[in-house]
Tab-separated table of C-alpha atoms and ligand atoms in Angstrom:
chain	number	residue	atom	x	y	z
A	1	UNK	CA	1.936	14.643	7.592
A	2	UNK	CA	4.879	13.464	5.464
A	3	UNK	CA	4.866	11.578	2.161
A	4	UNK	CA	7.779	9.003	2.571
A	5	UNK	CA	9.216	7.298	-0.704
A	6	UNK	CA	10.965	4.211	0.788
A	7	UNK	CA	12.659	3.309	-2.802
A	8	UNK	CA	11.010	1.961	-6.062
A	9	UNK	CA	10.422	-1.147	-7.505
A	10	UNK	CA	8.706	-2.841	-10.906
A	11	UNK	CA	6.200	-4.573	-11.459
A	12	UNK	CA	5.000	-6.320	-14.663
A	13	UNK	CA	2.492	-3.809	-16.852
A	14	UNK	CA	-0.054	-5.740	-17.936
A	15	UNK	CA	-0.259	-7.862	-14.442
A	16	UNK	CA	-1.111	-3.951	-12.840
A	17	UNK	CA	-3.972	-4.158	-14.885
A	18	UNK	CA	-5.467	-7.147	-14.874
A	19	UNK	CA	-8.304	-7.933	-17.299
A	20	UNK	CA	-8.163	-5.047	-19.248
A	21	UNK	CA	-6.625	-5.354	-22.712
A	22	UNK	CA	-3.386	-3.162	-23.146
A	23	UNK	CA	-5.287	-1.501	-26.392
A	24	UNK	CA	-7.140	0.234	-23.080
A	25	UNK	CA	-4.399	0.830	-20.685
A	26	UNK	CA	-1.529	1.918	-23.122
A	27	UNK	CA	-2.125	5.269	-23.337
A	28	UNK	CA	-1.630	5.418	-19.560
A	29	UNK	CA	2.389	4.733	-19.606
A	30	UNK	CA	3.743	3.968	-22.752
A	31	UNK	CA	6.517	6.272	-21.502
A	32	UNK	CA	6.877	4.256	-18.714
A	33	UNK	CA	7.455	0.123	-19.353
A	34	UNK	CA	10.716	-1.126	-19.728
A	35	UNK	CA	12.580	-3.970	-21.557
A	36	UNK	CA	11.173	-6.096	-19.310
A	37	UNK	CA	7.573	-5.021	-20.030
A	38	UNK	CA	7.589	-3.473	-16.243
A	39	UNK	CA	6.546	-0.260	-14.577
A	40	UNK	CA	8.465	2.164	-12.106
A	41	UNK	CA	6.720	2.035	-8.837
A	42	UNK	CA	7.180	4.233	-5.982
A	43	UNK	CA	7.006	2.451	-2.238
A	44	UNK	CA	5.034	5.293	-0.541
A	45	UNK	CA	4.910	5.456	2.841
A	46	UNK	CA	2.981	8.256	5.075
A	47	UNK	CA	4.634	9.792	8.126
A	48	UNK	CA	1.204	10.951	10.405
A	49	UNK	CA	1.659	13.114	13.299
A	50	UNK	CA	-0.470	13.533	15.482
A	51	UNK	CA	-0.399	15.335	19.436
A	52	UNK	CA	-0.804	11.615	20.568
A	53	UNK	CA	1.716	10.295	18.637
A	54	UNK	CA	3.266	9.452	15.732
A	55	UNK	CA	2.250	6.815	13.029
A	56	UNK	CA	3.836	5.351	10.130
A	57	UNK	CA	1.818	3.685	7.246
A	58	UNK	CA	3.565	1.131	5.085
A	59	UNK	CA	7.228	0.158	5.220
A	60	UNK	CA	8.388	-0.546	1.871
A	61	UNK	CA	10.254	-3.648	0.829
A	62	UNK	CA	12.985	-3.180	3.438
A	63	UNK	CA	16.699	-4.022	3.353
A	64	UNK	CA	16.698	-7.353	3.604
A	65	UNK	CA	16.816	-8.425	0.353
A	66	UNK	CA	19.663	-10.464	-1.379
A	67	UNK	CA	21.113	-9.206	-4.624
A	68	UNK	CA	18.930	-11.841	-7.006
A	69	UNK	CA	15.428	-10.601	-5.192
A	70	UNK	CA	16.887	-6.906	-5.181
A	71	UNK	CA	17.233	-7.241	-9.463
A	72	UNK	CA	14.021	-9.598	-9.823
A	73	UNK	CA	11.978	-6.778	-8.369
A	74	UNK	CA	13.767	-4.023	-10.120
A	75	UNK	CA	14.265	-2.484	-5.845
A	76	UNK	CA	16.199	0.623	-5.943
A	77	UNK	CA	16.598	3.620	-3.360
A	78	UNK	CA	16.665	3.829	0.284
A	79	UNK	CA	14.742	1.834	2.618
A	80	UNK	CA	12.154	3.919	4.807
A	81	UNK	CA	14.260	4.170	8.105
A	82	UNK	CA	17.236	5.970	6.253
A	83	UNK	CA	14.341	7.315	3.921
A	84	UNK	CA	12.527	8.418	7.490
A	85	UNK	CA	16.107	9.936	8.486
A	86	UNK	CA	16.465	11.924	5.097
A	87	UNK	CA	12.730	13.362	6.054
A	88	UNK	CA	14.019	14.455	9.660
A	89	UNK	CA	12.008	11.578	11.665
A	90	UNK	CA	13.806	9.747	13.550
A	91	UNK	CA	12.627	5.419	13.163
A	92	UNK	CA	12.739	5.290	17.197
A	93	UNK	CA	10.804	8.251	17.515
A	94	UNK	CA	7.530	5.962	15.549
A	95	UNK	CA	4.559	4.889	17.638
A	96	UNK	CA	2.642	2.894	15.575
A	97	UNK	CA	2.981	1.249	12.283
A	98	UNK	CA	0.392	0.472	10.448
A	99	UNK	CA	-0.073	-1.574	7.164
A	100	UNK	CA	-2.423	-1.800	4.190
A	101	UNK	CA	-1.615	-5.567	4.337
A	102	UNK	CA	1.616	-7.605	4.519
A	103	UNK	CA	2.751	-8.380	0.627
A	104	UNK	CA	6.268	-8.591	0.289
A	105	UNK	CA	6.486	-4.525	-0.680
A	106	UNK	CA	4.116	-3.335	2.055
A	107	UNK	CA	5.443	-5.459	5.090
A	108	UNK	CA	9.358	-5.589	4.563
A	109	UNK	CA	10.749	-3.017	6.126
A	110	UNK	CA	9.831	-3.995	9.828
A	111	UNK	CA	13.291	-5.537	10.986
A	112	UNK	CA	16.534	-4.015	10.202
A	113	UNK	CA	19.331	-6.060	8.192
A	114	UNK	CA	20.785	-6.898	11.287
A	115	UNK	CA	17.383	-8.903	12.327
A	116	UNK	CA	16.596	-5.907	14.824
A	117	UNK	CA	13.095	-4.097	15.068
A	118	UNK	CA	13.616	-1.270	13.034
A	119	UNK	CA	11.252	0.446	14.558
A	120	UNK	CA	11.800	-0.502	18.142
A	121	UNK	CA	8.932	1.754	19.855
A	122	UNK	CA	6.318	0.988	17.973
A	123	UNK	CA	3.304	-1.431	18.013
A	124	UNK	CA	2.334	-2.830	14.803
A	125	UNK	CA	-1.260	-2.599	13.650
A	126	UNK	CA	-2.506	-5.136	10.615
A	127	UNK	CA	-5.559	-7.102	10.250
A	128	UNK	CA	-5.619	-10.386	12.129
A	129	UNK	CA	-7.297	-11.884	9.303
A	130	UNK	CA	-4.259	-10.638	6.924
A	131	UNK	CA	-1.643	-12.502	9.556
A	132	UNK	CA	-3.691	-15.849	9.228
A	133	UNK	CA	-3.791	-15.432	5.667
A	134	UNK	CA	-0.132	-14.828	5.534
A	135	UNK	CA	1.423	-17.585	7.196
A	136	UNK	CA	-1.045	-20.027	5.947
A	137	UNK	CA	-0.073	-22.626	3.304
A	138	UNK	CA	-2.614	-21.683	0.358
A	139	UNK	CA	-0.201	-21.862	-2.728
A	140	UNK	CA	-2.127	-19.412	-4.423
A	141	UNK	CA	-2.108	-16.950	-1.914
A	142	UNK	CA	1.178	-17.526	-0.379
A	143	UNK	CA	3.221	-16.139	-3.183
A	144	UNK	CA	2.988	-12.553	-2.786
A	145	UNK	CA	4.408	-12.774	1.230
A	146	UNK	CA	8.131	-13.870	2.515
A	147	UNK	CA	6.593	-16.391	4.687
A	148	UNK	CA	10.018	-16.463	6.218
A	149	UNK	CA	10.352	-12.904	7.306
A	150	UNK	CA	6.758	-12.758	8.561
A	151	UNK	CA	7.733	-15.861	11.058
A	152	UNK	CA	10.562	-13.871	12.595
A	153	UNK	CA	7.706	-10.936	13.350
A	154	UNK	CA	4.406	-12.825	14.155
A	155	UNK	CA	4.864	-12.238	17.819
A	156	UNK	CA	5.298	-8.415	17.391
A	157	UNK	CA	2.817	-8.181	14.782
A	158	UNK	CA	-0.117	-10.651	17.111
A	159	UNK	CA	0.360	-7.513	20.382
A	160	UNK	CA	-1.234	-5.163	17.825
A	161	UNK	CA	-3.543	-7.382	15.662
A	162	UNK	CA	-6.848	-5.626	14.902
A	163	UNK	CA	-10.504	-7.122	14.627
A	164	UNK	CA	-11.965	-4.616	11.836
A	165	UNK	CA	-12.040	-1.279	12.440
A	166	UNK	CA	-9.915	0.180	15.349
A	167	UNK	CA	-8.920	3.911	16.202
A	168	UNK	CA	-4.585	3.847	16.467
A	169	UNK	CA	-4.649	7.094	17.982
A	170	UNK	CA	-7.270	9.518	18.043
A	171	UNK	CA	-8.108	10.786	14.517
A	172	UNK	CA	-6.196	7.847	13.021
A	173	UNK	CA	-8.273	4.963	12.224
A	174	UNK	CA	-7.780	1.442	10.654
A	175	UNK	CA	-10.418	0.563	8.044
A	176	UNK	CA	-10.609	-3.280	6.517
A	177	UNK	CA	-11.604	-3.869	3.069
A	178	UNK	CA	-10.248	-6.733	1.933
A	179	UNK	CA	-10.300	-7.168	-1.962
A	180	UNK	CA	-6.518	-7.079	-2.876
A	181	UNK	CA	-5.660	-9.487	0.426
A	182	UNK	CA	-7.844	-11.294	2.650
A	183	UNK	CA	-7.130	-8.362	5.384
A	184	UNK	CA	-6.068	-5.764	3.382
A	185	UNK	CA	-7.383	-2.326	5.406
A	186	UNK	CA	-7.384	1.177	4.451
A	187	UNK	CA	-6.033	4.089	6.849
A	188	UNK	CA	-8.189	7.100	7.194
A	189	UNK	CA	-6.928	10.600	9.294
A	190	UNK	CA	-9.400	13.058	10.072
A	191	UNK	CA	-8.506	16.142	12.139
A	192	UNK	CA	-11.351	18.919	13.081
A	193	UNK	CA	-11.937	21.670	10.522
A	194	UNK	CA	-10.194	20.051	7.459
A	195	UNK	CA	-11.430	16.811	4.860
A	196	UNK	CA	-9.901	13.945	5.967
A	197	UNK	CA	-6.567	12.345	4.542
A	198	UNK	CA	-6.747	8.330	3.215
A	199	UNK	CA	-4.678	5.794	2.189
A	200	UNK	CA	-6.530	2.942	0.421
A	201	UNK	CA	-3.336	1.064	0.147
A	202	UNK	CA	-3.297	-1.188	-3.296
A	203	UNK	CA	-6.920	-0.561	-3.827
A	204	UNK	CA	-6.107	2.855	-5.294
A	205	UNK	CA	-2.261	2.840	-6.092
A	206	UNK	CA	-2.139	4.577	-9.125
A	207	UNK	CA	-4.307	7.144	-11.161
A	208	UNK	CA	-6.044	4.689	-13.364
A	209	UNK	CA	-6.978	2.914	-10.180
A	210	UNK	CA	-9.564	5.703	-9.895
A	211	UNK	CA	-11.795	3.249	-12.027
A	212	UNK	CA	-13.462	0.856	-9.344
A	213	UNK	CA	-13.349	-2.021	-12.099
A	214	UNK	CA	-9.838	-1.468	-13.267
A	215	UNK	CA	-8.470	-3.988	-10.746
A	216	UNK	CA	-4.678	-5.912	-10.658
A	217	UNK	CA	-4.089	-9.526	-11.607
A	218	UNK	CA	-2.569	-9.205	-7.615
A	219	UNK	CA	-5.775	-8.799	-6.183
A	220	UNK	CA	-6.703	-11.653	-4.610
A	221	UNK	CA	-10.239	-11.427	-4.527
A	222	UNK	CA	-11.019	-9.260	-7.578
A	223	UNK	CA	-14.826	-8.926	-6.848
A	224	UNK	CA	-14.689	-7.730	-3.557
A	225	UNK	CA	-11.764	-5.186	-4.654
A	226	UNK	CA	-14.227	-3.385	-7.115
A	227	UNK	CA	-17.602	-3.567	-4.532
A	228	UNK	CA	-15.727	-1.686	-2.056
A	229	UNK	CA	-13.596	0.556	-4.464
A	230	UNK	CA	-17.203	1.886	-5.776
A	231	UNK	CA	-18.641	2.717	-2.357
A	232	UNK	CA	-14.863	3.887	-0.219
A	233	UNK	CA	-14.522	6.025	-3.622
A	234	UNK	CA	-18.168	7.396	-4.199
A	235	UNK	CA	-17.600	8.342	-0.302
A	236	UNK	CA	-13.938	10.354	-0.593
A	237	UNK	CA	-15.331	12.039	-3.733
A	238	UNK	CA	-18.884	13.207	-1.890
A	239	UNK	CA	-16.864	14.686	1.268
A	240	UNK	CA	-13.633	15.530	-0.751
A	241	UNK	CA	-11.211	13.087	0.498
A	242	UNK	CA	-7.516	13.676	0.102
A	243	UNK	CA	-5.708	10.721	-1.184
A	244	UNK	CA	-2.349	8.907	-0.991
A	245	UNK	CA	-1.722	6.241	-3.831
A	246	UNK	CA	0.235	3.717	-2.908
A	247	UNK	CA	2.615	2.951	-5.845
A	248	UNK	CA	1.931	6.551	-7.921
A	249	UNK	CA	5.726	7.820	-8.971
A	250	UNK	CA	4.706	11.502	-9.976
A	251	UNK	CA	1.686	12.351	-8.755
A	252	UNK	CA	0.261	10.456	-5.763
A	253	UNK	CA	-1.357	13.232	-3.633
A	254	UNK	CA	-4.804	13.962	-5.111
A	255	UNK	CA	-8.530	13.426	-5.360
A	256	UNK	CA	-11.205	10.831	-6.420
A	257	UNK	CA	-13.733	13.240	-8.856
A	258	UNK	CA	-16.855	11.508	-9.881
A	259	UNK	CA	-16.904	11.067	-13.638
A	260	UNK	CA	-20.146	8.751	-14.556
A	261	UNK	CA	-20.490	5.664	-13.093
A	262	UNK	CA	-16.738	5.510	-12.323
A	263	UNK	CA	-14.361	8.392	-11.033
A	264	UNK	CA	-11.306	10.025	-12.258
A	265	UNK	CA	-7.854	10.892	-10.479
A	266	UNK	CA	-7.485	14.922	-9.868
A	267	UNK	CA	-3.550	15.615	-8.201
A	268	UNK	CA	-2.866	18.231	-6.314
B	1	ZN	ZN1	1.794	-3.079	-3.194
């Protein structure tokens, strides 16, 4: 398995945290915001291997981005197939890709600048539910997808749609949670003799996520977010889960450790 940084991006500080007054959350990156009152986020993507195949989770914001979006979003760095390439794995060589949900830095990277599939083997695995969501037309809801981009991949995207939970390949499994999207899922590996390996996608993308409650102002449906943080984190931290944050710069390989009625972030 292969930790893939498909560039970096920022994204405003006190929007990451929602609720919570920065008095709370300062001492968690004052080293970190800049002039623009934004934080450095990594685009993590996980290369999975298994002896059925080979699965990619997340794709990063992509390379199809004009110059205005690429400075709005503060998008540096390579894009995960050249990223992929720098890693030794080869984007045609991918057999599934699966994302946490389809937000404009989760979902981006599916089609090459030319319009191609980047990844030209692979079947696509995302929530139905998340799709539907996607290209609807709530306003409210709309704003974190390119509605546009998603068009030019709904037919690829529909062949591998999945109805709650679903096995990709065997030992790789699909998971959905909703919370931060309507069909947001989580992507759990377990192989025999060792704890399994999960990616809770933006329910958990940085240390301070470890707190169930501590939830972004991007979550779309806060209260379901922190009812299934509690019980998908009280369950990695019983059967010592390793974890994958989704947007975590430094550290993002670690461990939920229960810590009183919340839990705390141990890296590896
Ligand atoms: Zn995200």
């Amino acid at each position: 398995m292969a930790l893939i940084q498909a560039g970096t991006f920022r994204s405003d500080a006190g929007a990451l945290f929602g609720p919570v007054p920065r008095l709370l959350w300062d001492r968690w990156v004052t080293d970190e915001i800049d002039p623009e009152n934004r934080l450095l986020q990594a685009l993590n993507c996980l290369l999975i291997e298994t002896p059925g195949g080979r699965v990619l989770v997340e794709t990063g914001i992509g390379d199809r981005v004009d110059d205005k979006t690429r400075a709005m979003r503060g998008y540096e760095g390579s894009w995960i197939v050249p990223a992929l390439a720098d890693a030794g794995f080869d984007a045609a060589s991918v057999d599934v890709v699966a994302m946490s949900h389809l937000h404009f830095d989760h979902a981006g990277g599916l089609l090459a600048a030319d319009g191609s599939k980047a990844f030209p083997r692979a079947r696509i695995v995302a929530q139905r539910a998340e799709w539907e969501i996607a290209l609807g037309d709530n306003p409210r809801l709309v704003a974190s997808y390119v509605q546009p981009e998603l068009e030019l991949v709904r037919d690829w995207g529909a062949e591998g749609w999945a109805d709650g939970e679903r096995e990709l390949l065997p030992g790789v499994s699909v998971v959905p949670t909703g919370g931060h999207s309507a069909g947001h899922q989580a992507v759990v590996v377990r192989a025999p003799g060792s704890a399994p390996v999960a990616f809770f996608g933006d329910l958990c993308m940085r240390p301070w996520s470890a707190n169930p409650r501590w939830v972004t102002a991007f979550d779309d449906f806060p209260l379901t977010s922190v009812e299934v943080k509690a019980s998908l984190f009280a369950q990695a931290a019983d059967e010592g889960w390793t974890i994958v944050l989704s947007h975590e710069v430094r550290q993002p390989i670690g461990r939920l450790v229960r810590d009183r009625d919340r839990f705390t972030w141990d890296p590896l």
